[in-house]
Amino acid sequence: MLRTDGFLFDDIVLDETCLFAHRNGEQIRFTRSERALLLVLSRNPHRLMQRSQLLDAIAPTQADASDRNVDFLVNRLRTKLGDNARSPRFIATQYGEGYVWIAAKLPAVAPKPDPAPVSGLLAIAAVVPPHDRRLAERAEAITGQMRDMIAGRLGTDESVIVVGRDEGSVMRAMRYVLKVSFQHSGDRLDCTATLREGPSRRIIRAFRLEFGDATTAPLAPEVERASIGISEALQRNLAAASEGLGTPVDQPHEIRLRKASTLLSASNPKWLEKGRELRDARAQNPASADIALQWCLHLFARLVLTNPFTGISHDERDEIENEIEATVLDCLPLVDTNPLLMLTAAKLLYFVDRGHLELAEDLADRAFAHMADSPAALPVLGQLRQARGDFAAAVAFFDRGIAMADPDSPFDLHMRVLRYIALLAAGDREALNVPAAFFHESPHSPPDLSVMITVLITPASQQLPKAVTDVLIAAGRDGARNAIEYTYMTSVRHLTSVPARANIMQGLVGHLIRLHGQDVVTPFVRVGAGLSAST
């Protein structure tokens, strides 16, 4: 797959969305606030941008932002861009007023391949003093033996490769990186191996290899000992990323991660069925954060899988969400080393929508850094990006999930639903490109929810399938009102952009108003979704 690099400024290639930049093959990533600032500056070249204007750009990402925040972010951007305030190439200071983007946009560069996704398992790199050719040859032999022994012990189809020092882009595409440093110390060969997670850079294990005499000591026994230790550390770390939520511990981690993806699906009925079992388990083991979060997923399922036309009272919803919020917050100190439980906490805090968006983002991003090979993280990350209004990034996460899902599976359906909601929020109905009856005919969604999704994605100007219209008529005015509130509470209120909320609701509201009249839209939904009185 090819992409066209966004904009070329000096020696920096800036992505169109300002998510990242490239310089000499190295990727530069930006925080949310840096990105907001970079977007407004680079989109207004050679124009004075006052601090108040820049403050408005970052205000949605920093509720307590001030002029000092703007100055701090500009300095941080300069550092990442390799800029200098005294002789600027990108951002010039207009003292007392603001900043100016002065970099000239150069002709577009040729398309380059997308950065490789995290797909390989382990990259092994030898670190050798420069110009020591004999040691480099010996290091190559040792790392080659390590590669073969580790791959053999893991029994995995995923790649274990040896890379050179200058192959940084390859190493960044691997889930784990093993750097083996070599140095002659007289007659002794000093060697240290450091195993890290690729995305997070967290050190998993570091140890010395004892080769003794640099010229006569046999290599194979010590290489085998090190390879066994590395393999065991990798297996433990892979298993840890998929522990929790009742996933079976005796199955390969790939299967466990796929099961975790299904368990975290919004449409998974398993959690409804396990209510009594989880209540009893909590009573027997009240200190277990895993069981507590499973109980919260049961409560979450009660809210999401309720019949949208029957609805749930405001008081009951508040009571359930109060319990979810309190339980998750209590669990946070206990789950910080468990990626799957961190991801569960992020999902639940995002859903209750009580000012925890930044905390949910932090949890999800840190979990993803430990389990980047897992599709389980993708729906949560996509929803969090969508909540911030970054619909392109959200759709990219959902597309990746669809590509990883088994066709026509429940997870595949879940990812497609999320993708279509993101496109609706972005106001891009043309990109939906899906038959109106697609979800109504799905075997993986309860019939009433399938009806709701069908109505949601069908423009008010288009006719609904007769079977769907019949359900809406039979629901009556109260049922229609409940359905609108259900949709707002489960899929819309989390977005920080009010116009995006309106974009999602317009089709549903238009269809139900036509069938049941204007008063099916309750005042709090009309205000919360930014709907006009005539909608």
Coordinates of C-alpha atoms in Angstrom, one line a residue:
M1 CA 0.0 0.0 0.0
L2 CA 1.4 3.4 -1.0
R3 CA 0.8 6.8 0.6
T4 CA 1.7 10.2 -0.7
D5 CA 3.8 12.1 1.8
G6 CA 1.9 15.2 2.9
F7 CA 4.0 18.3 2.8
L8 CA 7.7 18.8 2.4
F9 CA 9.2 21.7 4.5
D10 CA 13.0 21.9 4.4
D11 CA 14.2 18.4 5.4
I12 CA 10.9 17.5 7.1
V13 CA 8.1 15.6 5.5
L14 CA 4.9 16.5 7.4
D15 CA 2.0 14.1 7.3
E16 CA -1.2 15.8 6.0
T17 CA -2.9 15.2 9.4
C18 CA 0.2 16.2 11.4
L19 CA 0.1 12.9 13.2
F20 CA 3.8 12.5 12.5
A21 CA 6.7 13.7 10.3
H22 CA 9.7 12.1 8.7
R23 CA 13.3 13.2 8.5
N24 CA 16.0 11.0 6.9
G25 CA 13.8 7.9 7.3
E26 CA 13.2 8.6 11.0
Q27 CA 9.7 9.1 12.2
I28 CA 8.8 12.0 14.5
R29 CA 5.5 11.7 16.4
F30 CA 3.5 14.5 17.9
T31 CA 1.2 14.7 21.0
R32 CA -2.4 15.8 20.6
S33 CA -1.6 19.4 21.7
E34 CA 1.5 19.6 19.5
R35 CA -0.5 18.4 16.6
A36 CA -3.2 20.9 17.1
L37 CA -0.7 23.7 17.2
L38 CA 1.3 22.4 14.2
L39 CA -1.9 22.1 12.1
V40 CA -2.9 25.7 12.7
L41 CA 0.6 27.1 12.1
S42 CA 1.5 25.1 9.0
R43 CA -1.9 25.7 7.4
N44 CA -1.4 29.5 7.8
P45 CA 2.1 30.0 6.4
H46 CA 3.7 33.5 6.6
R47 CA 0.8 34.7 8.7
L48 CA 1.1 36.0 12.2
M49 CA -0.8 33.7 14.5
Q50 CA -1.5 35.5 17.8
R51 CA -1.2 33.5 21.0
S52 CA -5.0 33.8 21.6
Q53 CA -5.6 32.1 18.2
L54 CA -3.1 29.3 19.0
L55 CA -4.7 29.0 22.5
D56 CA -8.1 28.4 20.8
A57 CA -6.5 25.6 18.7
I58 CA -5.2 23.7 21.7
A59 CA -8.0 24.5 24.1
P60 CA -10.0 21.3 23.3
T61 CA -7.0 19.2 24.3
Q62 CA -6.0 21.2 27.4
A63 CA -8.9 22.5 29.5
D64 CA -6.6 24.8 31.6
A65 CA -4.3 26.0 28.7
S66 CA -2.8 29.5 28.9
D67 CA -0.3 31.6 26.9
R68 CA 2.5 29.8 28.8
N69 CA 1.2 26.5 27.4
V70 CA 1.5 27.9 23.9
D71 CA 5.1 29.0 24.4
F72 CA 5.9 25.7 26.0
L73 CA 4.4 23.7 23.1
V74 CA 6.1 25.9 20.5
N75 CA 9.5 25.2 22.2
R76 CA 8.7 21.5 22.2
L77 CA 7.7 21.6 18.6
R78 CA 11.0 23.4 17.7
T79 CA 12.9 20.7 19.5
K80 CA 11.2 17.9 17.6
L81 CA 11.5 19.7 14.2
G82 CA 15.2 20.6 14.8
D83 CA 14.4 24.3 14.8
N84 CA 16.1 27.2 16.6
A85 CA 14.4 30.3 18.0
R86 CA 17.4 32.5 17.1
S87 CA 17.7 31.3 13.5
P88 CA 14.4 29.7 12.8
R89 CA 13.6 27.5 9.8
F90 CA 10.0 26.6 10.7
I91 CA 8.5 28.8 13.5
A92 CA 9.5 32.4 14.0
T93 CA 8.7 34.4 17.1
Q94 CA 6.9 37.8 16.8
Y95 CA 7.7 39.1 20.2
G96 CA 4.8 40.3 22.2
E97 CA 2.3 39.0 19.6
G98 CA 2.7 35.4 18.6
Y99 CA 4.3 33.1 16.0
V100 CA 4.7 32.7 12.3
W101 CA 5.2 29.6 10.2
I102 CA 8.0 30.6 7.8
A103 CA 9.0 27.3 6.2
A104 CA 8.4 27.2 2.5
K105 CA 6.4 24.3 1.2
L106 CA 8.6 22.5 -1.4
P107 CA 7.5 20.4 -4.4
A108 CA 5.9 17.1 -3.4
V109 CA 8.2 14.1 -3.0
A110 CA 7.5 10.8 -4.6
P111 CA 5.2 8.4 -2.8
K112 CA 6.8 6.1 -0.3
P113 CA 5.6 2.8 1.2
D114 CA 3.6 3.1 4.4
P115 CA 5.6 2.4 7.5
A116 CA 5.4 -1.3 8.1
P117 CA 2.8 -2.4 10.7
V118 CA 3.9 -4.2 13.8
S119 CA 4.0 -7.7 12.3
G120 CA 7.3 -9.4 13.0
L121 CA 8.1 -11.0 16.4
L122 CA 11.8 -10.3 17.1
A123 CA 14.6 -8.4 15.6
I124 CA 18.1 -9.2 16.8
A125 CA 20.8 -6.5 16.3
A126 CA 24.5 -6.8 17.1
V127 CA 26.2 -3.7 18.5
V128 CA 29.9 -3.7 17.7
P129 CA 32.6 -1.0 18.0
P130 CA 33.1 0.6 14.6
H131 CA 36.0 -0.7 12.4
D132 CA 36.4 -4.0 14.3
R133 CA 35.7 -6.3 11.3
R134 CA 36.8 -9.5 13.1
L135 CA 34.5 -8.9 16.0
A136 CA 31.6 -7.9 13.6
E137 CA 32.0 -11.3 11.9
R138 CA 32.0 -13.1 15.2
A139 CA 28.9 -11.1 16.4
E140 CA 27.1 -12.0 13.2
A141 CA 27.8 -15.7 13.8
I142 CA 26.5 -15.5 17.4
T143 CA 23.4 -13.5 16.6
G144 CA 22.6 -15.9 13.7
Q145 CA 22.8 -18.9 16.1
M146 CA 20.6 -17.0 18.5
R147 CA 18.0 -16.4 15.8
D148 CA 17.8 -20.1 14.9
M149 CA 17.7 -21.3 18.5
I150 CA 15.0 -18.8 19.6
A151 CA 12.8 -19.4 16.5
G152 CA 13.1 -23.1 17.1
R153 CA 12.1 -22.9 20.8
L154 CA 9.2 -20.5 20.2
G155 CA 7.9 -22.7 17.4
T156 CA 6.3 -19.6 15.8
D157 CA 5.6 -18.8 12.2
E158 CA 6.3 -15.1 12.9
S159 CA 9.6 -13.7 11.9
V160 CA 12.7 -13.8 14.0
I161 CA 15.4 -11.9 12.1
V162 CA 18.9 -10.4 12.4
V163 CA 19.2 -6.8 11.4
G164 CA 22.0 -4.3 11.0
R165 CA 22.6 -1.3 13.2
D166 CA 21.2 1.1 10.5
E167 CA 18.0 -0.8 10.0
G168 CA 16.0 1.2 12.5
S169 CA 12.8 1.2 10.5
V170 CA 12.8 -2.6 10.5
M171 CA 13.3 -2.7 14.2
R172 CA 10.5 -0.3 14.8
A173 CA 8.2 -2.7 12.9
M174 CA 8.9 -5.6 15.3
R175 CA 7.1 -6.4 18.5
Y176 CA 10.4 -7.1 20.3
V177 CA 14.0 -6.0 19.8
L178 CA 17.1 -7.9 21.2
K179 CA 20.3 -5.8 21.1
V180 CA 23.5 -7.8 21.7
S181 CA 26.5 -5.7 22.4
F182 CA 30.1 -7.0 21.9
Q183 CA 33.4 -5.7 23.1
H184 CA 36.9 -7.1 23.4
S185 CA 38.4 -6.5 26.9
G186 CA 41.9 -8.0 26.6
D187 CA 41.5 -11.7 26.2
R188 CA 37.9 -11.6 27.3
L189 CA 34.8 -11.1 25.1
D190 CA 32.3 -9.0 26.9
C191 CA 28.7 -9.5 25.7
T192 CA 25.4 -8.1 27.0
A193 CA 21.9 -8.9 25.6
T194 CA 19.0 -6.5 26.2
L195 CA 15.4 -7.5 25.3
R196 CA 12.9 -4.8 24.9
E197 CA 9.3 -4.4 23.8
G198 CA 9.4 -2.7 20.4
P199 CA 6.5 -0.2 20.7
S200 CA 7.0 0.7 24.4
R201 CA 10.8 0.3 24.6
R202 CA 10.2 -1.3 28.0
I203 CA 13.2 -3.5 29.0
I204 CA 12.0 -7.1 29.6
R205 CA 15.3 -8.7 30.4
A206 CA 19.0 -7.8 30.3
F207 CA 21.9 -10.1 31.1
R208 CA 25.5 -10.9 30.4
L209 CA 26.8 -13.7 28.2
E210 CA 29.9 -15.4 29.7
F211 CA 32.2 -16.4 26.8
G212 CA 35.4 -16.3 28.8
D213 CA 38.5 -16.3 26.6
A214 CA 37.8 -14.3 23.5
T215 CA 39.6 -16.6 21.1
T216 CA 39.3 -20.2 22.4
A217 CA 36.0 -20.4 24.4
P218 CA 33.3 -22.4 22.7
L219 CA 30.3 -20.3 21.7
A220 CA 27.4 -22.8 21.4
P221 CA 26.7 -23.6 25.1
E222 CA 26.5 -20.0 26.2
V223 CA 24.5 -19.0 23.1
E224 CA 22.1 -21.8 23.8
R225 CA 21.8 -20.7 27.5
A226 CA 21.1 -17.2 26.5
S227 CA 18.6 -18.2 23.8
I228 CA 16.7 -20.3 26.3
G229 CA 16.4 -17.3 28.7
I230 CA 15.3 -15.0 25.9
S231 CA 12.7 -17.5 24.7
E232 CA 11.3 -17.9 28.1
A233 CA 11.2 -14.1 28.7
L234 CA 9.4 -13.7 25.4
Q235 CA 6.8 -16.4 26.2
R236 CA 6.1 -14.9 29.6
N237 CA 5.7 -11.4 28.1
L238 CA 3.4 -12.6 25.3
A239 CA 1.3 -14.5 27.8
A240 CA 1.0 -11.5 30.2
A241 CA -0.4 -9.4 27.4
S242 CA -3.4 -11.7 27.1
E243 CA -4.1 -12.5 30.7
G244 CA -7.4 -11.7 32.3
L245 CA -11.1 -11.6 31.5
G246 CA -11.3 -15.3 31.9
T247 CA -9.2 -16.1 28.8
P248 CA -7.9 -19.7 29.0
V249 CA -4.3 -19.8 30.1
D250 CA -3.5 -23.1 28.4
Q251 CA -4.0 -21.8 24.8
P252 CA -1.5 -20.0 22.6
H253 CA -1.4 -16.3 23.1
E254 CA -2.6 -15.5 19.6
I255 CA -5.8 -17.4 20.3
R256 CA -6.2 -15.8 23.7
L257 CA -5.8 -12.3 22.2
R258 CA -8.4 -13.1 19.6
K259 CA -10.8 -14.3 22.3
A260 CA -10.1 -11.1 24.3
S261 CA -11.1 -9.1 21.2
T262 CA -14.5 -10.8 21.2
L263 CA -14.8 -10.4 25.0
L264 CA -14.3 -6.6 24.7
S265 CA -16.8 -6.3 21.8
A266 CA -19.7 -4.0 22.5
S267 CA -22.2 -6.6 21.2
N268 CA -20.9 -9.6 23.1
P269 CA -23.8 -11.3 25.0
K270 CA -21.5 -13.5 27.1
W271 CA -21.3 -10.9 29.8
L272 CA -25.1 -10.8 30.2
E273 CA -25.2 -14.5 30.8
K274 CA -22.5 -14.5 33.4
G275 CA -24.1 -12.0 35.8
R276 CA -24.9 -14.5 38.6
E277 CA -21.6 -16.3 38.2
L278 CA -19.6 -13.0 38.4
R279 CA -21.6 -11.8 41.4
D280 CA -20.7 -15.0 43.3
A281 CA -17.1 -14.8 42.2
R282 CA -16.8 -11.2 43.5
A283 CA -18.2 -12.2 46.8
Q284 CA -15.6 -15.0 47.1
N285 CA -12.7 -12.9 45.9
P286 CA -13.4 -9.2 46.4
A287 CA -9.8 -8.2 46.0
S288 CA -9.6 -9.5 42.4
A289 CA -9.4 -6.6 39.9
D290 CA -9.9 -9.0 37.0
I291 CA -13.2 -10.3 38.4
A292 CA -14.3 -6.8 39.3
L293 CA -13.7 -5.6 35.7
Q294 CA -15.5 -8.6 34.4
W295 CA -18.4 -7.6 36.6
C296 CA -18.3 -4.1 35.1
L297 CA -18.4 -5.6 31.6
H298 CA -21.6 -7.4 32.7
L299 CA -23.0 -4.0 33.8
F300 CA -21.9 -2.5 30.6
A301 CA -23.6 -5.2 28.6
R302 CA -26.9 -4.5 30.5
L303 CA -26.8 -0.9 29.2
V304 CA -25.7 -1.7 25.7
L305 CA -27.7 -4.8 24.9
T306 CA -31.0 -3.6 26.4
N307 CA -33.8 -3.4 23.9
P308 CA -33.5 0.2 22.5
F309 CA -37.2 0.6 22.1
T310 CA -38.0 -0.5 25.7
G311 CA -35.1 1.5 27.0
I312 CA -33.8 1.9 30.5
S313 CA -34.7 4.6 33.0
H314 CA -32.4 7.5 33.7
D315 CA -32.1 6.5 37.4
E316 CA -31.2 2.9 36.6
R317 CA -28.6 4.0 34.0
D318 CA -27.1 6.4 36.5
E319 CA -26.9 3.8 39.2
I320 CA -25.2 1.3 36.9
E321 CA -22.8 3.9 35.5
N322 CA -22.0 5.0 39.1
E323 CA -21.0 1.4 40.0
I324 CA -18.9 1.0 36.8
E325 CA -17.1 4.3 37.4
A326 CA -16.4 3.6 41.1
T327 CA -15.3 0.0 40.5
V328 CA -12.9 0.9 37.7
L329 CA -11.3 3.7 39.5
D330 CA -10.7 1.4 42.5
C331 CA -9.1 -1.1 40.3
L332 CA -6.7 1.2 38.5
P333 CA -3.7 0.8 40.9
L334 CA -4.1 -3.0 40.5
V335 CA -4.1 -3.3 36.7
D336 CA -1.2 -1.1 35.7
T337 CA 1.0 -4.0 34.7
N338 CA -1.8 -5.9 32.9
P339 CA -2.4 -4.6 29.3
L340 CA -5.7 -6.4 28.8
L341 CA -7.2 -5.1 32.1
M342 CA -5.9 -1.6 31.4
L343 CA -7.6 -1.7 28.0
T344 CA -10.9 -2.9 29.7
A345 CA -10.6 0.0 32.2
A346 CA -10.1 2.5 29.3
K347 CA -13.1 1.2 27.5
L348 CA -15.4 1.5 30.5
L349 CA -14.1 4.9 31.6
Y350 CA -14.7 6.2 28.0
F351 CA -18.2 4.8 28.0
V352 CA -19.5 6.3 31.2
D353 CA -18.4 9.7 29.8
R354 CA -17.7 11.4 33.1
G355 CA -14.6 13.5 32.3
H356 CA -12.2 10.5 32.1
L357 CA -11.3 10.8 28.5
E358 CA -7.7 11.8 29.0
L359 CA -7.2 9.0 31.6
A360 CA -8.8 6.5 29.2
E361 CA -6.5 7.6 26.4
D362 CA -3.4 7.1 28.6
L363 CA -4.5 3.6 29.7
A364 CA -5.3 2.6 26.1
D365 CA -2.1 3.9 24.6
R366 CA 0.0 2.3 27.3
A367 CA -1.9 -1.0 26.9
F368 CA -1.4 -0.9 23.1
A369 CA 2.3 -0.4 23.5
H370 CA 2.4 -3.8 25.2
M371 CA 0.0 -5.6 22.9
A372 CA 0.4 -4.0 19.5
D373 CA -0.2 -7.3 17.8
S374 CA -3.6 -7.6 19.3
P375 CA -6.8 -6.5 17.5
A376 CA -8.4 -6.1 21.0
A377 CA -7.0 -2.6 21.4
L378 CA -8.1 -1.3 18.0
P379 CA -11.8 -0.6 18.7
V380 CA -11.0 1.3 21.9
L381 CA -8.2 3.3 20.4
G382 CA -10.5 4.2 17.4
Q383 CA -13.3 5.3 19.7
L384 CA -10.9 7.5 21.7
R385 CA -9.6 9.2 18.6
Q386 CA -13.1 9.7 17.4
A387 CA -14.1 11.2 20.7
R388 CA -11.4 13.9 20.1
G389 CA -12.6 14.5 16.5
D390 CA -9.8 12.8 14.8
F391 CA -12.0 10.7 12.5
A392 CA -9.2 9.8 10.0
A393 CA -7.2 8.2 12.7
A394 CA -10.3 6.5 14.1
V395 CA -11.2 5.0 10.7
A396 CA -7.6 3.8 10.2
F397 CA -7.8 1.8 13.5
F398 CA -11.2 0.4 12.5
D399 CA -9.9 -0.5 9.0
R400 CA -6.9 -2.3 10.6
G401 CA -9.3 -4.2 12.9
I402 CA -11.5 -5.3 9.9
A403 CA -8.4 -6.5 8.1
M404 CA -7.4 -8.6 11.1
A405 CA -10.9 -10.0 11.8
D406 CA -12.3 -13.3 10.5
P407 CA -14.8 -12.4 7.8
D408 CA -18.4 -12.2 9.0
S409 CA -17.4 -12.8 12.6
P410 CA -18.9 -10.8 15.5
F411 CA -15.6 -8.8 15.8
D412 CA -15.8 -8.0 12.1
L413 CA -19.3 -6.7 12.5
H414 CA -18.4 -4.7 15.6
M415 CA -15.5 -3.0 13.8
R416 CA -17.7 -2.2 10.7
V417 CA -20.3 -0.6 12.9
L418 CA -17.7 1.5 14.6
R419 CA -16.3 2.5 11.3
Y420 CA -19.6 3.6 9.9
I421 CA -20.4 5.6 13.0
A422 CA -17.0 7.4 12.6
L423 CA -17.8 8.2 9.0
L424 CA -21.2 9.5 10.0
A425 CA -19.6 11.7 12.6
A426 CA -17.2 13.0 10.1
G427 CA -20.1 13.9 7.8
D428 CA -18.8 11.5 5.1
R429 CA -21.9 9.4 4.3
E430 CA -20.7 8.8 0.8
A431 CA -17.9 6.6 2.2
L432 CA -20.4 4.3 3.9
N433 CA -21.1 2.4 0.7
V434 CA -23.1 -0.3 2.4
P435 CA -26.6 -1.7 1.6
A436 CA -29.3 -0.5 3.9
A437 CA -30.2 -4.0 4.9
F438 CA -26.7 -5.1 5.7
F439 CA -27.0 -4.9 9.5
H440 CA -30.6 -5.8 9.6
E441 CA -29.8 -9.2 8.2
S442 CA -26.7 -9.9 10.3
P443 CA -26.8 -13.1 12.5
H444 CA -24.4 -11.5 15.1
S445 CA -26.6 -8.7 16.3
P446 CA -29.9 -8.8 18.3
P447 CA -32.8 -8.0 15.9
D448 CA -33.8 -4.8 17.6
L449 CA -30.2 -3.5 17.6
S450 CA -29.8 -4.5 13.9
V451 CA -32.9 -2.4 13.2
M452 CA -31.3 0.6 15.0
I453 CA -28.0 0.3 13.1
T454 CA -29.9 0.1 9.8
V455 CA -31.9 3.3 10.6
L456 CA -28.7 5.1 11.8
I457 CA -26.8 4.5 8.5
T458 CA -29.7 5.2 6.2
P459 CA -30.1 8.9 5.2
A460 CA -33.5 10.4 6.2
S461 CA -34.1 11.1 2.5
Q462 CA -33.9 7.4 1.6
Q463 CA -36.6 4.8 2.2
L464 CA -36.0 2.1 4.8
P465 CA -36.5 -1.6 4.2
K466 CA -40.2 -2.4 4.9
A467 CA -39.3 -4.8 7.7
V468 CA -37.4 -2.1 9.5
T469 CA -40.2 0.5 9.0
D470 CA -42.7 -2.0 10.4
V471 CA -40.6 -2.4 13.6
L472 CA -40.4 1.4 14.0
I473 CA -44.1 1.8 13.6
A474 CA -44.9 -1.0 16.0
A475 CA -42.5 0.7 18.6
G476 CA -44.8 3.7 18.9
R477 CA -43.9 7.2 20.0
D478 CA -42.5 6.1 23.4
G479 CA -40.4 3.4 21.7
A480 CA -39.1 5.8 19.2
R481 CA -38.2 8.3 22.0
N482 CA -36.4 5.5 23.9
A483 CA -34.5 4.5 20.8
I484 CA -33.2 8.0 20.2
E485 CA -32.1 8.3 23.8
Y486 CA -30.5 4.9 23.7
T487 CA -28.4 5.8 20.6
Y488 CA -27.4 9.1 22.1
M489 CA -26.2 7.5 25.3
T490 CA -24.4 4.5 23.8
S491 CA -22.8 6.0 20.6
V492 CA -23.0 9.8 20.5
R493 CA -22.5 11.6 23.9
H494 CA -18.8 10.7 24.0
L495 CA -17.8 12.9 21.1
T496 CA -16.4 16.3 22.0
S497 CA -17.6 17.8 18.7
V498 CA -21.3 18.8 18.9
P499 CA -21.6 19.0 15.0
A500 CA -20.2 15.4 14.9
R501 CA -22.9 14.3 17.3
A502 CA -25.6 15.9 15.1
N503 CA -24.1 14.1 12.0
I504 CA -24.6 10.7 13.6
M505 CA -28.1 11.4 14.9
Q506 CA -29.7 13.1 11.8
G507 CA -30.7 10.0 9.9
L508 CA -32.2 8.3 12.9
V509 CA -34.0 11.4 14.1
G510 CA -35.3 12.2 10.6
H511 CA -36.8 8.8 10.1
L512 CA -38.5 8.7 13.5
I513 CA -39.8 12.2 13.3
R514 CA -41.4 11.4 10.0
L515 CA -43.1 8.4 11.6
H516 CA -44.0 9.7 15.0
G517 CA -43.7 13.5 15.1
Q518 CA -41.3 16.1 16.5
D519 CA -41.7 15.3 20.2
V520 CA -39.8 12.0 19.9
V521 CA -36.6 14.0 20.4
T522 CA -36.3 14.8 24.1
P523 CA -34.8 18.2 25.1
F524 CA -31.6 16.8 26.6
V525 CA -30.9 14.9 23.3
R526 CA -31.7 17.9 21.2
V527 CA -29.4 20.1 23.1
G528 CA -26.6 17.5 23.6
A529 CA -26.6 16.6 19.9
G530 CA -27.0 20.1 18.7
L531 CA -30.2 19.3 16.8
S532 CA -32.3 22.2 15.6
A533 CA -36.0 22.4 16.6
S534 CA -36.9 21.6 13.0
T535 CA -34.7 18.5 12.7

